[in-house]
C-alpha atoms as one frame of an Amber mdcrd trajectory, in Angstrom:
protein
 -21.360  -6.158  20.364 -24.487  -4.829  22.060 -24.021  -7.068  25.107 -20.543
  -5.988  25.821 -20.473  -2.598  24.395 -17.708  -3.386  21.835 -17.012  -1.836
  18.463 -16.320  -4.139  15.366 -12.702  -4.383  15.983 -13.016  -4.848  19.763
 -15.652  -7.724  19.117 -13.272  -9.514  16.690 -10.485  -9.448  19.327 -12.970
 -10.823  21.905 -14.089 -13.575  19.533 -10.391 -14.758  18.904  -9.663 -14.740
  22.657 -12.979 -16.603  23.356 -11.891 -19.238  20.804  -8.589 -19.443  22.455
 -10.133 -20.071  25.766 -12.368 -22.820  24.241  -9.662 -24.434  22.245 -10.901
 -27.897  23.147 -14.040 -27.341  21.286 -12.086 -26.191  18.136  -9.714 -29.332
  18.482 -12.845 -31.689  18.732 -14.448 -30.295  15.660 -11.290 -30.565  13.758
 -10.743 -34.161  14.802 -14.254 -34.904  13.679 -13.199 -34.059  10.030 -10.712
 -37.085   9.929  -7.037 -37.492   9.238  -7.291 -36.310   5.638  -9.131 -33.111
   6.164  -7.984 -29.997   4.201  -9.191 -27.016   6.241  -9.225 -23.387   5.340
  -9.457 -20.853   8.256 -11.046 -17.696   6.706 -10.032 -14.809   8.977 -11.837
 -11.365   9.042 -10.004  -8.407   7.539  -8.932  -6.837  10.884  -5.192  -6.787
  10.621  -4.911  -6.697  14.402  -5.558 -10.429  14.561  -2.449 -11.232  12.698
  -0.214  -8.350  13.440  -0.706  -7.120  17.021  -2.701  -9.656  18.931  -1.166
 -12.948  20.575  -4.265 -15.078  20.639  -4.304 -16.185  16.931  -0.642 -17.021
  17.142  -1.055 -19.122  20.380  -3.967 -21.065  18.611  -1.889 -21.668  15.523
   1.123 -22.929  17.734  -1.242 -25.392  19.497  -2.516 -26.672  16.139   1.049
 -27.146  15.016   1.872 -29.141  18.074  -0.934 -31.427  17.118   0.685 -32.059
  13.719  -1.356 -29.691  11.655   0.604 -28.408   8.674  -0.246 -24.706   8.385
   0.475 -21.933   5.919  -0.717 -18.439   5.794  -2.356 -16.943   2.672  -2.396
 -13.203   2.917  -4.702 -11.666   0.345  -4.175  -7.936  -0.497  -6.020  -5.866
  -3.015  -3.657  -5.371  -6.025  -5.091  -1.824  -6.617  -3.029  -0.580  -3.727
   0.140  -0.777  -5.764  -1.079   1.987  -8.009  -0.145   4.358  -5.198   3.634
   4.154  -4.051   2.744   5.164  -0.398  -0.030   2.538  -0.059   2.260  -0.099
  -1.600   4.892   0.636   1.179   2.056   0.108   3.602   1.262  -3.339   2.071
   4.906  -4.231   2.503   5.096  -3.239   6.096   1.722  -5.034   6.857   2.936
  -8.210   5.090   6.262  -8.308   6.962   4.617  -7.489  10.256   2.240 -10.504
   9.791   5.093 -12.774   8.648   7.096 -11.975  11.660   4.109 -12.357  14.083
   2.639 -15.633  12.735   5.781 -17.385  11.896   4.210 -19.624   9.441   5.013
 -20.480   5.791   3.654 -17.238   4.382   2.225 -16.634   0.899   1.386 -12.818
   0.190  -1.032 -12.605  -2.780  -2.055  -9.580  -4.752  -5.671 -10.476  -5.526
  -8.132  -9.002  -8.066  -5.115  -8.582 -10.381  -7.734  -8.927 -13.280  -9.028
  -5.407 -12.193  -5.654  -3.907 -11.842  -5.712  -2.602 -15.469  -8.700  -0.236
 -14.697  -7.091   1.043 -11.605  -3.727   1.682 -13.415  -5.556   3.348 -16.180
  -6.838   6.030 -13.870  -3.191   7.153 -13.164  -1.847   6.812 -16.583  -0.435
   3.390 -16.055   1.882   1.768 -13.531   5.246   3.390 -12.948   6.903  -0.045
 -13.073   6.331  -3.393 -14.441   4.305  -5.795 -12.229   7.391  -7.916 -11.516
   8.851  -4.914  -9.666   5.969  -4.996  -7.157   5.802  -8.825  -6.797   9.537
  -9.546  -6.331  10.192  -6.526  -3.966  13.686  -5.855  -5.104  15.571  -2.623
  -5.817  13.398  -0.513  -3.778  15.656   2.442  -4.248  13.687   3.244  -7.442
  10.473   3.241  -5.273  12.215   5.670  -2.802  12.932   7.945  -5.784   9.507
   7.641  -7.011   7.976   8.419  -3.623  10.256  11.409  -3.165   9.366  12.822
  -6.647   5.649  12.570  -5.933   5.752  14.282  -2.523   4.153  17.637  -2.400
   6.096  20.900  -1.971   5.288  21.028   1.873   7.144  17.695   2.426  10.707
  17.962   3.710  13.904  16.017   3.500  12.894  14.311   6.713   9.995  12.503
   4.845  12.445  11.396   2.089  14.820   9.923   4.749  11.858   8.264   6.432
  10.896   6.638   3.030  14.544   5.390   2.630  14.587   3.966   6.148  11.271
   2.004   5.765  12.316   0.570   2.435  15.725  -0.321   3.780  14.033  -2.347
   6.634  11.972  -4.241   4.195  14.934  -5.056   1.879  17.006  -6.000   4.935
  14.673  -8.711   6.118  14.269  -9.870   2.332  11.109 -11.838   3.311   8.352
 -10.152   1.424   7.399 -11.267  -2.106   3.956 -11.397  -3.724   2.070 -13.917
  -5.931  -0.853 -12.701  -7.968  -4.478 -14.062  -8.265  -7.302 -13.489 -10.676
  -9.874 -15.673  -9.056 -11.861 -16.434 -12.230  -8.643 -17.404 -14.154  -8.013
 -21.082 -13.820  -4.287 -20.883 -14.543  -3.784 -18.314 -11.858  -5.763 -20.473
  -9.286  -3.735 -23.630 -10.101  -0.473 -21.748  -9.741  -1.355 -20.494  -6.299
  -2.715 -23.906  -5.332   0.669 -25.464  -6.217   2.541 -22.870  -4.171   0.397
 -23.523  -1.142   0.715 -27.252  -1.584   4.614 -26.710  -1.510   4.372 -24.459
   1.544   2.372 -27.062   3.549   4.537 -29.997   2.525   1.599 -31.576   0.548
   3.949 -32.211  -2.509   6.470 -33.963  -0.424   4.533 -36.727   1.191   4.005
 -39.986  -0.503   0.463 -41.221  -0.990  -0.082 -44.832   0.116  -0.968 -45.948
  -3.308   2.572 -45.049  -4.537   4.329 -47.549  -2.228   5.063 -51.315  -2.817
   5.715 -53.856  -0.329   8.553 -56.308  -0.467   7.025 -59.351   1.122  10.333
 -61.131   1.368  11.792 -58.625   3.880   8.696 -56.671   4.903  10.166 -53.422
   3.838   8.133 -50.669   2.112   9.941 -49.164  -0.773   8.873 -46.029  -2.649
   8.287 -46.141  -6.454  10.553 -43.954  -8.384  11.282 -43.165 -11.942   8.783
 -43.073 -14.759   6.613 -45.777 -13.299   6.230 -43.927 -10.077   5.344 -40.750
 -11.959   2.574 -42.495 -13.955   1.014 -43.835 -10.710   1.101 -40.390  -9.324
  -0.491 -38.796 -12.422  -3.154 -41.478 -12.472  -3.826 -40.959  -8.726  -4.052
 -37.092  -9.262  -6.198 -37.488 -12.267  -8.661 -39.955 -10.780  -8.833 -38.193
  -7.448 -11.831 -35.902  -7.106 -10.697 -34.440  -3.735  -7.562 -33.320  -2.115
  -7.147 -36.371   0.056  -4.008 -37.504   1.733  -0.957 -36.317  -0.092   0.295
 -36.237  -3.607   3.754 -37.098  -4.390   6.268 -39.868  -4.820   9.936 -39.666
  -4.119  10.471 -38.706  -7.657   8.301 -35.758  -7.201  10.051 -34.715  -4.155
  13.379 -34.224  -5.840  11.690 -32.627  -8.872  10.423 -29.804  -6.747  12.822
 -29.554  -3.726  15.199 -27.110  -5.477  12.385 -25.112  -7.294  11.662 -21.616
  -6.022   8.306 -21.322  -7.749   6.147 -23.466 -10.066   7.569 -23.575 -13.606
   5.234 -22.137 -16.249   2.846 -19.161 -16.746   2.363 -16.908 -13.885   5.383
 -14.578 -13.383   4.921 -10.915 -12.818   5.758 -10.091 -16.466   3.263 -12.770
 -17.637   0.575 -11.308 -15.497   1.330  -7.754 -16.649   1.138  -8.760 -20.138
  -2.150 -10.643 -19.582  -4.086  -8.113 -17.573  -2.462  -4.743 -18.335  -0.742
  -4.451 -21.709  -2.769  -6.955 -23.887  -5.913  -7.766 -21.932  -8.361  -7.598
 -24.906  -6.248  -9.829 -27.032  -5.920 -12.417 -24.248  -9.567 -12.300 -23.620
 -10.177 -13.208 -27.240  -7.705 -15.941 -27.145  -9.115 -17.511 -23.977 -12.611
 -17.106 -25.293 -11.779 -18.951 -28.503  -9.986 -21.684 -26.488 -13.092 -22.053
 -24.232 -15.220 -22.326 -27.383 -12.956 -24.969 -29.075 -12.795 -26.976 -25.800
 -16.630 -26.955 -25.408 -17.040 -27.924 -29.009 -14.606 -30.848 -28.617 -16.392
 -31.940 -25.429 -19.760 -31.938 -27.240 -18.360 -33.903 -30.181 -16.976 -36.441
 -27.628 -20.295 -36.712 -25.823 -22.034 -37.260 -29.204 -19.548 -39.866 -30.266
 -19.880 -41.718 -26.934 -23.702 -41.616 -27.338 -23.515 -43.189 -30.888 -21.129
 -45.866 -29.548 -23.320 -46.624 -26.662 -26.353 -46.904 -28.845 -24.512 -49.275
 -31.273 -23.451 -51.368 -28.360 -26.992 -51.718 -27.172 -28.204 -52.687 -30.546
 -25.494 -55.303 -30.736 -26.554 -56.705 -27.361 -30.171 -56.988 -28.463 -29.195
 -58.923 -31.535 -27.318 -61.558 -29.710 -29.192 -64.802 -29.506 -29.421 -66.799
 -26.279 -26.692 -69.317 -25.660 -29.119 -72.325 -26.101 -30.417 -71.103 -29.370
 -26.861 -70.619 -30.606 -25.856 -74.303 -29.609
């Protein structure tokens, strides 16, 4: 910044252009990670990089041509939905980024665990959280925007609100997931959605294949046996290596819009806005019980290990027994 006389935003744009010019360096560093690398590119918060500037898009296109499976995760502060006009800005920003990057795109309302405090300052959210995450029926949002406008606002502002919301609904691309980074269920749900977006769930791990020696063909394990081998692989694997799924897993998720289970907008609304204290108590009790069971298991394993060692010490040598 001092050398080139650039401000913060200009410096970021210069850096991304510099990275594009030196793409060979980036490619070499990525190749050094190996074929099974799972890489996260953490971009700065300047929206120009993903909405107005072409360098990032060209870098991503070159990576895709080299068979990198990419997905964009767009993190947005959930507190912005407490203001209708700021929420519309989030919708426009997300739509613009999706159209610019042209990647599998996951928009995420982060810090949702703090949303209750922000909503309390305005007397609660005007709509349930699923209204904001599913981005449907924005006519209700237009009415809310118009009713919240000051007396100096004219009918032209109401028409502008209607046109903007109409554009967003016409594209029908923007939806939001939620994230509370300290909540394990929330993180696992987002991870599964990201895995699906990158194709991680669709590609079979080598351990799930069997070779027919008579004809040399490789066939996929399917059915319960394949599911068990996949479960064992996922359970025993400490890293996100290779891929995850068998053919059975492919067809079990191919027609599914989102992971089954906890995590919908209504679930999150109940957890963090309507009944946060009750849920905190329940999860604290679950953590305590889990820790207690783990300690009991450790103690039991220690006793069994001690008994086994004593048994070994009491064994006579083979010659003495004969």
